[in-house]
Coordinates of C-alpha atoms in Angstrom, one line a residue:
X1 CA 45.7 12.4 -62.6
X2 CA 47.4 9.2 -63.8
X3 CA 46.4 7.3 -66.9
X4 CA 47.5 4.1 -68.4
X5 CA 47.1 3.8 -72.2
X6 CA 47.6 0.5 -74.0
X7 CA 48.4 0.2 -77.7
X8 CA 49.5 -2.5 -80.2
X9 CA 46.5 -4.8 -80.3
X10 CA 45.0 -6.0 -83.5
X11 CA 44.3 -9.0 -85.6
X12 CA 47.0 -11.6 -86.2
X13 CA 47.1 -15.1 -87.6
X14 CA 47.9 -18.1 -85.5
X15 CA 51.7 -18.4 -85.0
X16 CA 52.1 -14.6 -85.4
X17 CA 53.5 -12.0 -83.1
X18 CA 52.3 -8.7 -81.5
X19 CA 53.9 -6.2 -79.1
X20 CA 51.7 -4.4 -76.7
X21 CA 52.8 -1.2 -75.0
X22 CA 51.3 0.5 -72.0
X23 CA 52.4 4.1 -71.2
X24 CA 51.6 5.7 -67.9
X25 CA 51.1 9.5 -68.0
X26 CA 50.5 12.2 -65.4
X27 CA 52.4 13.5 -62.5
X28 CA 54.2 10.3 -61.7
X29 CA 56.9 10.0 -59.1
X30 CA 57.2 6.2 -59.1
X31 CA 55.3 3.1 -60.1
X32 CA 55.6 -0.2 -58.3
X33 CA 54.8 -3.5 -60.0
X34 CA 53.0 -3.5 -63.4
X35 CA 51.2 -6.2 -65.1
X36 CA 49.2 -7.4 -68.1
X37 CA 45.9 -9.1 -67.7
X38 CA 43.4 -10.4 -70.2
X39 CA 39.8 -11.1 -70.4
X40 CA 38.3 -13.4 -73.1
X41 CA 34.6 -13.3 -73.9
X42 CA 32.6 -15.1 -71.2
X43 CA 35.7 -15.6 -69.0
X44 CA 37.1 -13.9 -66.0
X45 CA 40.0 -11.5 -66.2
X46 CA 43.3 -13.4 -65.6
X47 CA 46.9 -12.4 -65.0
X48 CA 49.1 -12.9 -68.0
X49 CA 52.4 -11.3 -66.9
X50 CA 53.8 -9.3 -64.0
X51 CA 57.0 -7.3 -63.5
X52 CA 58.3 -5.6 -60.4
X53 CA 60.0 -2.2 -60.3
X54 CA 63.3 -4.0 -60.2
X55 CA 62.5 -6.1 -63.2
X56 CA 61.6 -9.4 -61.6
X57 CA 59.0 -11.1 -63.8
X58 CA 56.3 -13.7 -63.5
X59 CA 54.3 -15.2 -66.3
X60 CA 51.2 -17.4 -66.4
X61 CA 51.9 -21.0 -67.3
X62 CA 49.8 -20.7 -70.5
X63 CA 52.1 -18.1 -71.9
X64 CA 55.5 -19.1 -70.6
X65 CA 58.0 -19.5 -73.5
X66 CA 55.9 -17.4 -75.8
X67 CA 55.4 -14.1 -74.0
X68 CA 57.9 -11.7 -72.5
X69 CA 57.2 -8.7 -70.2
X70 CA 59.6 -5.8 -69.9
X71 CA 59.5 -2.2 -68.7
X72 CA 61.3 1.0 -69.2
X73 CA 61.1 2.9 -65.9
X74 CA 62.4 6.1 -67.5
X75 CA 59.4 6.1 -69.8
X76 CA 56.9 4.7 -67.3
X77 CA 56.1 2.1 -70.0
X78 CA 55.6 -1.6 -69.8
X79 CA 55.6 -4.0 -72.8
X80 CA 54.3 -7.4 -73.6
X81 CA 56.0 -9.2 -76.5
X82 CA 53.7 -12.0 -77.7
X83 CA 55.0 -14.7 -80.0
X84 CA 53.5 -18.0 -81.3
X85 CA 50.1 -16.6 -80.8
X86 CA 47.2 -19.0 -80.5
X87 CA 43.4 -18.5 -81.0
X88 CA 43.1 -19.0 -77.2
X89 CA 45.1 -15.8 -76.7
X90 CA 42.2 -13.8 -78.1
X91 CA 41.1 -11.4 -75.5
X92 CA 41.1 -7.8 -74.4
X93 CA 44.4 -7.1 -72.8
X94 CA 44.6 -4.7 -69.9
X95 CA 47.5 -3.0 -68.3
X96 CA 47.7 -2.6 -64.5
X97 CA 49.9 -0.6 -62.1
X98 CA 49.4 -1.8 -58.5
X99 CA 50.8 1.3 -56.8
X100 CA 51.5 4.7 -58.3
X101 CA 53.0 7.5 -56.3
X102 CA 52.4 11.0 -57.7
X103 CA 54.8 13.9 -57.5
X104 CA 52.6 15.3 -54.7
X105 CA 53.1 11.9 -52.9
X106 CA 49.5 10.8 -53.4
X107 CA 49.3 7.0 -53.5
X108 CA 47.1 5.5 -56.1
X109 CA 46.4 1.8 -56.0
X110 CA 45.2 -0.6 -58.7
X111 CA 45.3 1.7 -61.8
X112 CA 43.9 0.2 -65.0
X113 CA 44.2 1.0 -68.6
X114 CA 41.2 0.9 -71.0
X115 CA 42.3 -2.3 -72.7
X116 CA 43.4 -3.3 -76.2
X117 CA 41.8 -6.1 -78.2
X118 CA 44.0 -8.9 -79.5
X119 CA 42.3 -11.3 -82.0
X120 CA 44.2 -14.4 -83.2
X121 CA 42.4 -15.9 -86.1
X122 CA 43.1 -17.1 -89.6

């Protein structure tokens, strides 16, 4: 089957930077849009950044100017570059692929990774 595996989370001081990666593995033919979501303790999951297969991006207002989303279609990988991190950015960050087509042309919708924890604290 298809799996999304996030990496790059950790503890960082306010003002610091982290780069998250999400690699999709399995018998993948194509992936449509991908995104990063986050969920802080006691809060609902929210969209952080979104990128289409052609590279068009959309970011939440709270991270504009600080975060950048990019993808490498050849590697089936999406990245989230996070700069000027704030304590409010502390959350579990999840990777999502909205539509994955496998080599056998099975269509999988709404595929999620297991999440990676980002903690911003001094």
